[in-house]
Amino acid sequence: MTWNTLILGAGAAGMMCAAHAGGRTLVLDHAKAAGEKIRISGGGRCNFTNMYAGPQNFLSANPHFCKSALSRYTQWDFIDLITRHGIAYHEKTLGQLFCDTSAKEIIAMLRAEMEAARAELWLQTKIVSVAHTGTEFVVEVEKDGLRQTLKAKNLVLATGGKSIPKMGATGLAYDIAHQFGLAVTDTRAGLVPFTFSDGRFTPIAGVAHPVRASANGAQFDEAMLFTHRGLSGPAMLQISSYWQETHSISLNLFPNGDPFEELRTRRQAQGRRNLTTELATLLPSRLVEHLSGIMDLSGNLADQSDSALRSLCDVLQHWELQPSGTEGYRTAEVTLGGIDTNALSSKTMEAKAVPGLYVIGEAVDVTGWLGGFNFQWAWSSGWAAGKAIAGRP
């Protein structure tokens, strides 16, 4: 069976590409349904983009690579698309846009766009082998217990990274890239909770608090959640993409105020009150109880000199912690690293050394922050590759 374009992966990037790649396009996926990661994202409402999406929100060995696709297909273009399909949405926080009703609306929209472009979709299809004859790609698949050989002028790798293997993530795109001589950068789990092997935060699991988290020169002001395993919440997921093993993270428990001035003012008016009692009005009481076990919080406010208060506040604003690791790909929202951007055209997403081979979405060494940025990269890179394919003679 001969096609113009075969797209491996019916996720966000793959379906977006199929909607723009022109006729005789076939999308292949091993799953029972298309867009499974879309379906579960954002608590089932899909954080489909971010109003402030730009190159500054992405990590890559080449931070300039993402600029072309992001500037030619922006968040506003995708918002126009969902508006045309009548999908209601809202901003949750920090520019994050979610469906009012269900993430399934985004999947239905992409399927409708594919159908309008006459792109076909084969689900529950296993990729057995991929080859290139010099003039066309040959993909052997297994579907319904039968082997079939598919041929195409163009092949698009849109199978994502290694994150959430229980949903079928395998790193297939990296294997195919190696096969065709494309370099793959080191990969690791990103946007993932931290773990501490000693279980130190188990007694305060469930406590949340806004923090400023810092690691490796990056910082984020968002909520943090203590868990039985360690630390989670948006701030921790964000900073995990910058953290390196054996390094520490720094937490400012007062990202929006000056605790020294607040405590000194209270000392003048309420000096007889316990230091822990006053801290518990500024921090969650269970967190204060935990902190009292690892630092000296004894005595009344009146007992604390300016120097003692400054030292305490410095610790609370620069709480250094060294995680044992992260929860890994099992719960990671994305994979950091991927197919080296040096091997690809930033305008078309085509492999420079293998004409007709395209790589899009999470398979590429472009990783967004938490908050809709990775979906925007899927839309932008999928659109760029699809338009390039449709424009080829």
Tab-separated table of C-alpha atoms in Angstrom:
chain	number	residue	atom	x	y	z
A	1	MET	CA	0.000	0.000	0.000
A	2	THR	CA	1.498	3.297	-1.095
A	3	TRP	CA	0.940	6.635	0.645
A	4	ASN	CA	2.370	10.092	0.331
A	5	THR	CA	2.957	10.413	4.093
A	6	LEU	CA	3.074	7.994	6.999
A	7	ILE	CA	2.883	9.524	10.478
A	8	LEU	CA	3.928	7.339	13.387
A	9	GLY	CA	1.959	8.450	16.450
A	10	ALA	CA	-1.605	9.708	16.846
A	11	GLY	CA	-0.864	12.151	19.634
A	12	ALA	CA	-1.125	15.926	19.586
A	13	ALA	CA	1.741	16.531	17.159
A	14	GLY	CA	0.917	13.613	14.871
A	15	MET	CA	-2.741	14.518	14.436
A	16	MET	CA	-1.893	18.188	13.941
A	17	CYS	CA	0.593	17.253	11.226
A	18	ALA	CA	-1.932	14.973	9.533
A	19	ALA	CA	-4.457	17.808	9.377
A	20	HIS	CA	-2.030	19.871	7.274
A	21	ALA	CA	0.092	17.348	5.337
A	22	GLY	CA	-2.227	17.045	2.362
A	23	GLY	CA	-3.768	13.973	0.733
A	24	ARG	CA	-2.825	10.309	1.016
A	25	THR	CA	-1.696	10.615	4.639
A	26	LEU	CA	-1.950	7.713	7.088
A	27	VAL	CA	-1.446	7.975	10.850
A	28	LEU	CA	-0.426	4.838	12.744
A	29	ASP	CA	-0.659	4.213	16.485
A	30	HIS	CA	-0.506	1.150	18.741
A	31	ALA	CA	-3.124	2.500	21.168
A	32	LYS	CA	-6.840	1.747	21.155
A	33	ALA	CA	-7.704	5.437	20.844
A	34	ALA	CA	-6.034	8.542	19.451
A	35	GLY	CA	-4.774	11.320	21.695
A	36	GLU	CA	-4.669	9.418	24.985
A	37	LYS	CA	-2.239	11.874	26.599
A	38	ILE	CA	-4.523	14.704	25.542
A	39	ARG	CA	-7.457	12.932	27.174
A	40	ILE	CA	-5.809	12.644	30.599
A	41	SER	CA	-4.076	16.019	30.562
A	42	GLY	CA	-5.090	18.903	32.792
A	43	GLY	CA	-7.240	16.724	34.985
A	44	GLY	CA	-9.283	15.738	31.933
A	45	ARG	CA	-9.700	19.299	30.675
A	46	CYS	CA	-6.450	19.671	28.698
A	47	ASN	CA	-4.195	22.656	29.296
A	48	PHE	CA	-3.985	23.043	25.524
A	49	THR	CA	-1.746	26.128	25.332
A	50	ASN	CA	-0.476	29.147	27.224
A	51	MET	CA	-1.222	32.785	26.418
A	52	TYR	CA	2.410	33.695	27.086
A	53	ALA	CA	4.078	30.886	25.117
A	54	GLY	CA	7.417	31.872	23.622
A	55	PRO	CA	10.948	30.528	23.117
A	56	GLN	CA	11.849	31.515	26.689
A	57	ASN	CA	9.545	28.783	27.988
A	58	PHE	CA	11.469	25.896	26.416
A	59	LEU	CA	14.600	23.902	27.206
A	60	SER	CA	16.867	22.582	24.454
A	61	ALA	CA	20.547	22.193	23.676
A	62	ASN	CA	19.756	24.782	20.978
A	63	PRO	CA	17.351	27.315	22.530
A	64	HIS	CA	16.905	29.044	19.158
A	65	PHE	CA	15.573	25.997	17.320
A	66	CYS	CA	11.959	26.328	18.486
A	67	LYS	CA	11.631	29.985	17.431
A	68	SER	CA	10.675	29.392	13.800
A	69	ALA	CA	7.761	27.005	14.359
A	70	LEU	CA	6.470	28.871	17.423
A	71	SER	CA	6.446	32.193	15.569
A	72	ARG	CA	4.694	30.836	12.480
A	73	TYR	CA	1.997	28.885	14.321
A	74	THR	CA	1.315	30.644	17.604
A	75	GLN	CA	-0.950	30.077	20.587
A	76	TRP	CA	-3.353	32.576	19.029
A	77	ASP	CA	-3.601	30.449	15.888
A	78	PHE	CA	-4.573	27.441	17.985
A	79	ILE	CA	-7.047	29.505	19.988
A	80	ASP	CA	-8.623	30.593	16.682
A	81	LEU	CA	-8.890	26.918	15.702
A	82	ILE	CA	-10.706	25.813	18.845
A	83	THR	CA	-12.938	28.873	18.659
A	84	ARG	CA	-14.004	27.886	15.141
A	85	HIS	CA	-14.897	24.474	16.534
A	86	GLY	CA	-16.983	26.019	19.299
A	87	ILE	CA	-14.827	24.776	22.165
A	88	ALA	CA	-15.300	26.897	25.283
A	89	TYR	CA	-12.201	27.554	27.380
A	90	HIS	CA	-10.915	29.569	30.319
A	91	GLU	CA	-7.661	30.823	31.795
A	92	LYS	CA	-6.838	29.064	35.043
A	93	THR	CA	-3.676	30.899	36.108
A	94	LEU	CA	-0.436	32.232	34.623
A	95	GLY	CA	-1.862	32.185	31.106
A	96	GLN	CA	-2.793	28.497	31.217
A	97	LEU	CA	-5.829	27.792	29.018
A	98	PHE	CA	-8.135	24.820	29.702
A	99	CYS	CA	-11.278	23.440	28.083
A	100	ASP	CA	-14.417	24.315	30.038
A	101	THR	CA	-15.851	20.857	29.512
A	102	SER	CA	-13.512	18.061	28.456
A	103	ALA	CA	-10.165	17.303	26.826
A	104	LYS	CA	-12.081	14.965	24.538
A	105	GLU	CA	-13.257	18.059	22.664
A	106	ILE	CA	-9.670	18.727	21.558
A	107	ILE	CA	-9.317	15.139	20.329
A	108	ALA	CA	-12.624	15.345	18.466
A	109	MET	CA	-11.513	18.608	16.865
A	110	LEU	CA	-8.224	17.114	15.663
A	111	ARG	CA	-10.013	14.051	14.308
A	112	ALA	CA	-12.424	16.342	12.459
A	113	GLU	CA	-9.511	18.320	11.015
A	114	MET	CA	-7.883	15.075	9.882
A	115	GLU	CA	-11.076	13.887	8.233
A	116	ALA	CA	-11.446	17.206	6.448
A	117	ALA	CA	-7.906	16.730	5.121
A	118	ARG	CA	-8.801	13.110	4.165
A	119	ALA	CA	-6.081	11.725	6.403
A	120	GLU	CA	-6.653	8.168	7.592
A	121	LEU	CA	-6.006	6.687	11.033
A	122	TRP	CA	-5.062	3.130	11.917
A	123	LEU	CA	-5.167	2.287	15.619
A	124	GLN	CA	-3.932	-0.858	17.402
A	125	THR	CA	-1.206	-1.087	14.780
A	126	LYS	CA	2.274	-2.273	15.739
A	127	ILE	CA	5.353	-0.947	13.943
A	128	VAL	CA	7.496	-3.973	13.086
A	129	SER	CA	10.258	-2.345	11.032
A	130	VAL	CA	11.170	0.840	9.200
A	131	ALA	CA	13.488	1.077	6.211
A	132	HIS	CA	14.403	3.430	3.387
A	133	THR	CA	15.107	2.281	-0.166
A	134	GLY	CA	16.683	5.541	-1.261
A	135	THR	CA	13.474	6.759	-2.860
A	136	GLU	CA	10.782	5.810	-0.356
A	137	PHE	CA	10.190	4.647	3.195
A	138	VAL	CA	9.008	1.112	3.816
A	139	VAL	CA	7.183	0.436	7.082
A	140	GLU	CA	6.128	-3.061	8.023
A	141	VAL	CA	3.212	-3.160	10.452
A	142	GLU	CA	1.069	-5.731	12.197
A	143	LYS	CA	-2.660	-5.051	12.407
A	144	ASP	CA	-5.438	-7.464	13.304
A	145	GLY	CA	-2.881	-10.265	13.396
A	146	LEU	CA	-1.754	-9.627	9.819
A	147	ARG	CA	1.538	-8.241	8.519
A	148	GLN	CA	1.331	-5.443	5.968
A	149	THR	CA	3.953	-3.456	4.119
A	150	LEU	CA	3.353	0.268	3.712
A	151	LYS	CA	5.355	2.564	1.457
A	152	ALA	CA	5.513	6.346	1.504
A	153	LYS	CA	7.461	9.300	0.206
A	154	ASN	CA	7.464	10.950	3.639
A	155	LEU	CA	7.780	9.554	7.165
A	156	VAL	CA	6.987	11.587	10.289
A	157	LEU	CA	8.170	10.533	13.740
A	158	ALA	CA	5.553	11.716	16.243
A	159	THR	CA	5.703	8.950	18.852
A	160	GLY	CA	6.794	11.194	21.717
A	161	GLY	CA	9.347	10.375	24.394
A	162	LYS	CA	9.648	7.904	27.254
A	163	SER	CA	7.315	9.560	29.763
A	164	ILE	CA	4.391	7.571	31.208
A	165	PRO	CA	5.292	4.096	29.863
A	166	LYS	CA	2.001	2.654	31.156
A	167	MET	CA	0.381	4.586	28.297
A	168	GLY	CA	2.671	2.912	25.795
A	169	ALA	CA	5.657	5.279	25.639
A	170	THR	CA	8.677	3.363	24.370
A	171	GLY	CA	11.226	5.744	22.898
A	172	LEU	CA	10.561	4.305	19.422
A	173	ALA	CA	11.398	7.618	17.745
A	174	TYR	CA	14.906	7.508	19.219
A	175	ASP	CA	15.489	3.993	17.881
A	176	ILE	CA	14.408	5.012	14.387
A	177	ALA	CA	16.525	8.174	14.587
A	178	HIS	CA	19.603	6.105	15.436
A	179	GLN	CA	18.786	3.808	12.526
A	180	PHE	CA	18.938	6.756	10.132
A	181	GLY	CA	22.046	8.287	11.685
A	182	LEU	CA	20.343	11.086	13.623
A	183	ALA	CA	21.949	11.885	16.970
A	184	VAL	CA	19.881	11.720	20.153
A	185	THR	CA	20.811	13.831	23.161
A	186	ASP	CA	20.760	12.402	26.681
A	187	THR	CA	17.193	11.964	27.879
A	188	ARG	CA	15.701	12.075	31.364
A	189	ALA	CA	12.370	12.578	33.068
A	190	GLY	CA	11.084	16.153	33.207
A	191	LEU	CA	8.201	17.882	34.995
A	192	VAL	CA	8.348	15.157	37.620
A	193	PRO	CA	8.050	14.972	41.446
A	194	PHE	CA	11.148	14.659	43.635
A	195	THR	CA	11.763	11.709	45.930
A	196	PHE	CA	13.592	11.474	49.272
A	197	SER	CA	14.673	7.982	50.251
A	198	ASP	CA	14.344	8.646	53.989
A	199	GLY	CA	10.625	9.455	53.748
A	200	ARG	CA	11.195	12.633	55.748
A	201	PHE	CA	8.038	14.358	54.540
A	202	THR	CA	5.629	11.478	55.156
A	203	PRO	CA	4.278	13.067	58.386
A	204	ILE	CA	3.275	16.220	56.496
A	205	ALA	CA	2.080	14.579	53.267
A	206	GLY	CA	-0.751	16.603	51.782
A	207	VAL	CA	0.486	19.979	53.039
A	208	ALA	CA	0.753	22.589	50.279
A	209	HIS	CA	2.382	26.007	50.334
A	210	PRO	CA	3.482	28.635	47.778
A	211	VAL	CA	7.268	28.775	47.394
A	212	ARG	CA	10.031	30.091	45.183
A	213	ALA	CA	11.946	27.033	44.028
A	214	SER	CA	15.453	27.424	42.607
A	215	ALA	CA	17.913	25.061	40.949
A	216	ASN	CA	20.736	25.438	38.468
A	217	GLY	CA	20.052	29.130	37.890
A	218	ALA	CA	16.292	28.795	37.305
A	219	GLN	CA	13.484	29.714	39.694
A	220	PHE	CA	9.701	29.409	39.786
A	221	ASP	CA	7.096	30.925	42.095
A	222	GLU	CA	4.285	28.394	42.405
A	223	ALA	CA	2.733	25.943	44.855
A	224	MET	CA	4.634	23.043	46.413
A	225	LEU	CA	3.074	19.855	47.795
A	226	PHE	CA	4.635	17.539	50.378
A	227	THR	CA	4.032	13.854	49.601
A	228	HIS	CA	4.815	10.473	51.120
A	229	ARG	CA	7.596	10.105	48.557
A	230	GLY	CA	8.931	13.667	48.635
A	231	LEU	CA	7.970	16.932	46.939
A	232	SER	CA	5.491	17.634	44.164
A	233	GLY	CA	3.235	20.454	43.000
A	234	PRO	CA	3.778	22.910	40.118
A	235	ALA	CA	6.900	24.542	41.586
A	236	MET	CA	8.636	21.184	42.004
A	237	LEU	CA	7.617	19.900	38.583
A	238	GLN	CA	8.933	23.076	36.976
A	239	ILE	CA	12.280	23.059	38.736
A	240	SER	CA	12.785	19.318	38.159
A	241	SER	CA	13.525	20.064	34.497
A	242	TYR	CA	16.562	22.111	35.567
A	243	TRP	CA	17.750	19.986	38.485
A	244	GLN	CA	20.707	17.637	38.096
A	245	GLU	CA	21.291	14.526	40.190
A	246	THR	CA	23.437	15.033	43.317
A	247	HIS	CA	22.568	18.766	43.238
A	248	SER	CA	20.358	20.525	45.753
A	249	ILE	CA	17.249	22.645	45.359
A	250	SER	CA	16.584	25.841	47.280
A	251	LEU	CA	13.170	26.786	48.644
A	252	ASN	CA	12.021	30.228	49.723
A	253	LEU	CA	9.003	29.658	51.941
A	254	PHE	CA	8.157	33.371	51.800
A	255	PRO	CA	8.230	34.244	48.083
A	256	ASN	CA	5.881	37.206	48.465
A	257	GLY	CA	6.968	38.916	51.657
A	258	ASP	CA	9.669	39.757	54.192
A	259	PRO	CA	9.302	37.434	57.211
A	260	PHE	CA	11.994	39.291	59.192
A	261	GLU	CA	10.120	42.586	59.179
A	262	GLU	CA	6.829	40.793	59.934
A	263	LEU	CA	8.255	38.889	62.907
A	264	ARG	CA	10.084	41.926	64.255
A	265	THR	CA	6.861	43.952	64.158
A	266	ARG	CA	5.004	41.192	65.954
A	267	ARG	CA	7.766	40.956	68.563
A	268	GLN	CA	7.076	44.537	69.581
A	269	ALA	CA	3.343	43.973	70.013
A	270	GLN	CA	3.170	40.292	71.011
A	271	GLY	CA	6.576	39.437	72.399
A	272	ARG	CA	5.246	36.856	74.865
A	273	ARG	CA	3.812	34.631	72.162
A	274	ASN	CA	5.698	31.496	71.121
A	275	LEU	CA	7.821	31.742	67.985
A	276	THR	CA	6.153	28.599	66.603
A	277	THR	CA	2.688	30.065	67.247
A	278	GLU	CA	3.516	33.154	65.207
A	279	LEU	CA	5.193	31.188	62.424
A	280	ALA	CA	2.068	29.014	62.202
A	281	THR	CA	0.115	32.125	61.167
A	282	LEU	CA	2.528	32.597	58.262
A	283	LEU	CA	3.124	28.959	57.303
A	284	PRO	CA	0.995	25.774	57.532
A	285	SER	CA	1.016	24.604	61.155
A	286	ARG	CA	2.079	21.061	60.221
A	287	LEU	CA	5.008	22.478	58.271
A	288	VAL	CA	6.059	24.563	61.281
A	289	GLU	CA	5.878	21.433	63.433
A	290	HIS	CA	8.134	19.655	60.946
A	291	LEU	CA	10.582	22.568	60.848
A	292	SER	CA	10.765	22.639	64.655
A	293	GLY	CA	12.201	19.147	64.503
A	294	ILE	CA	15.097	20.169	62.260
A	295	MET	CA	15.874	23.692	63.533
A	296	ASP	CA	15.641	25.601	66.805
A	297	LEU	CA	12.256	27.324	67.012
A	298	SER	CA	12.056	27.376	70.786
A	299	GLY	CA	11.226	30.369	72.942
A	300	ASN	CA	9.027	33.404	72.685
A	301	LEU	CA	9.298	36.177	70.153
A	302	ALA	CA	10.735	38.448	72.837
A	303	ASP	CA	13.630	36.007	73.265
A	304	GLN	CA	14.699	36.469	69.639
A	305	SER	CA	17.268	39.157	68.867
A	306	ASP	CA	17.338	40.842	65.458
A	307	SER	CA	20.330	38.707	64.606
A	308	ALA	CA	18.519	35.491	65.600
A	309	LEU	CA	15.427	36.465	63.606
A	310	ARG	CA	17.542	37.293	60.563
A	311	SER	CA	19.333	33.947	60.774
A	312	LEU	CA	16.037	32.084	61.071
A	313	CYS	CA	14.449	33.950	58.179
A	314	ASP	CA	17.532	33.364	56.040
A	315	VAL	CA	17.134	29.618	56.559
A	316	LEU	CA	13.399	29.757	55.776
A	317	GLN	CA	14.092	31.718	52.602
A	318	HIS	CA	17.019	29.527	51.537
A	319	TRP	CA	15.997	26.030	52.648
A	320	GLU	CA	18.493	23.754	50.936
A	321	LEU	CA	17.347	20.212	50.179
A	322	GLN	CA	19.047	17.443	48.235
A	323	PRO	CA	16.536	15.005	46.706
A	324	SER	CA	17.457	11.358	46.294
A	325	GLY	CA	16.047	11.504	42.786
A	326	THR	CA	12.740	11.828	40.972
A	327	GLU	CA	9.815	9.516	40.337
A	328	GLY	CA	11.207	9.010	36.825
A	329	TYR	CA	9.361	8.367	33.588
A	330	ARG	CA	6.562	6.602	35.465
A	331	THR	CA	4.939	9.916	36.402
A	332	ALA	CA	6.947	12.423	34.344
A	333	GLU	CA	4.847	14.667	32.147
A	334	VAL	CA	7.601	15.025	29.541
A	335	THR	CA	10.954	13.691	28.423
A	336	LEU	CA	13.872	16.104	28.483
A	337	GLY	CA	16.275	15.811	25.563
A	338	GLY	CA	15.547	13.855	22.420
A	339	ILE	CA	16.478	13.845	18.754
A	340	ASP	CA	19.234	16.409	18.259
A	341	THR	CA	17.966	19.623	16.693
A	342	ASN	CA	21.238	19.967	14.772
A	343	ALA	CA	19.986	17.142	12.568
A	344	LEU	CA	16.724	18.941	11.709
A	345	SER	CA	15.526	21.999	9.835
A	346	SER	CA	13.932	24.426	12.277
A	347	LYS	CA	11.567	25.621	9.538
A	348	THR	CA	10.283	22.268	8.243
A	349	MET	CA	11.293	19.755	10.976
A	350	GLU	CA	12.834	17.625	8.202
A	351	ALA	CA	16.041	15.676	8.766
A	352	LYS	CA	18.830	17.419	6.866
A	353	ALA	CA	20.548	14.183	5.857
A	354	VAL	CA	17.414	12.104	5.173
A	355	PRO	CA	14.985	13.874	2.816
A	356	GLY	CA	11.378	13.020	3.594
A	357	LEU	CA	12.022	12.136	7.249
A	358	TYR	CA	10.432	14.540	9.752
A	359	VAL	CA	10.522	14.656	13.560
A	360	ILE	CA	7.960	16.583	15.615
A	361	GLY	CA	6.622	17.044	19.132
A	362	GLU	CA	8.191	15.554	22.235
A	363	ALA	CA	10.534	13.323	20.218
A	364	VAL	CA	12.611	16.423	19.453
A	365	ASP	CA	15.053	17.942	21.943
A	366	VAL	CA	12.600	20.742	22.776
A	367	THR	CA	10.859	20.613	26.163
A	368	GLY	CA	8.405	23.166	27.494
A	369	TRP	CA	7.584	24.328	30.978
A	370	LEU	CA	4.511	23.116	32.795
A	371	GLY	CA	1.403	25.055	31.775
A	372	GLY	CA	0.415	24.244	28.193
A	373	PHE	CA	3.777	24.920	26.567
A	374	ASN	CA	4.447	21.342	25.467
A	375	PHE	CA	1.083	21.165	23.730
A	376	GLN	CA	1.895	24.419	21.938
A	377	TRP	CA	5.165	22.886	20.718
A	378	ALA	CA	3.181	19.890	19.451
A	379	TRP	CA	0.795	22.169	17.540
A	380	SER	CA	3.561	24.377	16.151
A	381	SER	CA	5.995	21.632	15.138
A	382	GLY	CA	3.201	19.451	13.733
A	383	TRP	CA	1.875	22.370	11.688
A	384	ALA	CA	5.371	23.252	10.399
A	385	ALA	CA	6.048	19.706	9.207
A	386	GLY	CA	2.562	19.299	7.745
A	387	LYS	CA	2.785	22.527	5.772
A	388	ALA	CA	6.257	21.603	4.509
A	389	ILE	CA	5.035	18.205	3.313
A	390	ALA	CA	1.942	19.664	1.648
A	391	GLY	CA	4.094	22.200	-0.157
A	392	ARG	CA	6.501	19.643	-1.646
A	393	PRO	CA	5.990	18.678	-5.285
